[in-house]
């Protein structure tokens, strides 16, 4: 076993008591796995305004910021855009320049001694490109950000949005190349992401399987569906929005008139459906309980990179699902009650078949434990590389 290290987990948003997004869920799981491997982890980043960090004794908050573009006023959006253009930064990174670099240097000095960084996504490291170079680092690529930005540009409806997304894609390609090139080792969340990031060579990266929870899921239990299908997600994230738009425009018209679909989660402006079959229910207190209300869970991703956390949660709960191929990124084996369909008619027909079959919930604990064991093994590969670098430097 490698000697225990003290690692600083550098992230845009720290873990909170109640995660608000798939990004936060993934971060919590990764930090917990690092600690399970015997290492001390201090999380460094920004907090959401008015929310409490999940582990304040091992978290350093640089301040509170709301980085959601959809929540910002038009003057604030224009201010962010102007600063991004002037500094040559991405839109996401410029929002994190809420403190001077010296504030971060002071925070890092207060954490001494520590052995290395875990750079969790490009946002904070790209906002302060002169920091985080004094120690070896592991890089966690939640997505291929430049590819996601290019897909967003292709899906954008207005010329200005296309132009801005193309700019983001161009900048992110250089940022990701720099972060991957400097890292002692790179974790990706899907095999397909290794080549676009340039880390598909021997010993450069490994796929990091994820779970969505710290404790195992419950065993299957009797339930009664109150709707035919339930979707939930962070729809303000553009790749998720693309999948939702496809589902509403192309799949819903192929469903029977009495087929009931409920959609939970915050909606960006412009998302609507004229179909009486579709109900938007907003934010729900318990995502798992909401999904268990449905006979089938549609997993309709059509864009993006990385892994779909909602797919993992569906499989952990053992719920019947219909999934596009893009929804299954980073998953090697499928439960028997998941049907794969990429064409709208085929997708709709599979949903109907699932609802007309007897309940077929699987035991999601087997999926969960398999994923968690694979997560621990993959983390160990990078941690060994980081420790070897430490020994060589010494």
PDB file of C-alpha atoms in Angstrom, residues 70 77 157 235-236 238 241-242 244-246 248-249 266-274 280:
ATOM      1  CA  UNK A  70     -29.183  31.398 -16.129  1.00  0.00           C
ATOM      2  CA  UNK A  77     -23.626  38.408 -17.980  1.00  0.00           C
ATOM      3  CA  UNK A 157     -30.009  28.574 -32.486  1.00  0.00           C
ATOM      4  CA  UNK A 235     -31.422  20.898 -17.816  1.00  0.00           C
ATOM      5  CA  UNK A 236     -29.624  24.238 -17.673  1.00  0.00           C
ATOM      6  CA  UNK A 238     -26.455  22.592 -22.430  1.00  0.00           C
ATOM      7  CA  UNK A 241     -30.756  20.448 -22.676  1.00  0.00           C
ATOM      8  CA  UNK A 242     -29.955  19.016 -26.114  1.00  0.00           C
ATOM      9  CA  UNK A 244     -34.312  16.965 -23.427  1.00  0.00           C
ATOM     10  CA  UNK A 245     -35.151  18.956 -26.561  1.00  0.00           C
ATOM     11  CA  UNK A 246     -34.719  15.799 -28.659  1.00  0.00           C
ATOM     12  CA  UNK A 248     -39.744  16.422 -26.353  1.00  0.00           C
ATOM     13  CA  UNK A 249     -39.602  17.109 -30.091  1.00  0.00           C
ATOM     14  CA  UNK A 266     -34.908  23.507 -13.178  1.00  0.00           C
ATOM     15  CA  UNK A 267     -35.722  24.437 -16.768  1.00  0.00           C
ATOM     16  CA  UNK A 268     -33.917  27.056 -18.827  1.00  0.00           C
ATOM     17  CA  UNK A 269     -35.990  29.595 -20.730  1.00  0.00           C
ATOM     18  CA  UNK A 270     -37.449  28.301 -23.963  1.00  0.00           C
ATOM     19  CA  UNK A 271     -38.112  24.719 -22.872  1.00  0.00           C
ATOM     20  CA  UNK A 272     -41.764  23.857 -23.288  1.00  0.00           C
ATOM     21  CA  UNK A 273     -44.090  21.172 -24.562  1.00  0.00           C
ATOM     22  CA  UNK A 274     -47.580  21.546 -25.971  1.00  0.00           C
ATOM     23  CA  UNK A 280     -43.079  19.813 -15.689  1.00  0.00           C
TER      24      UNK A 280
END
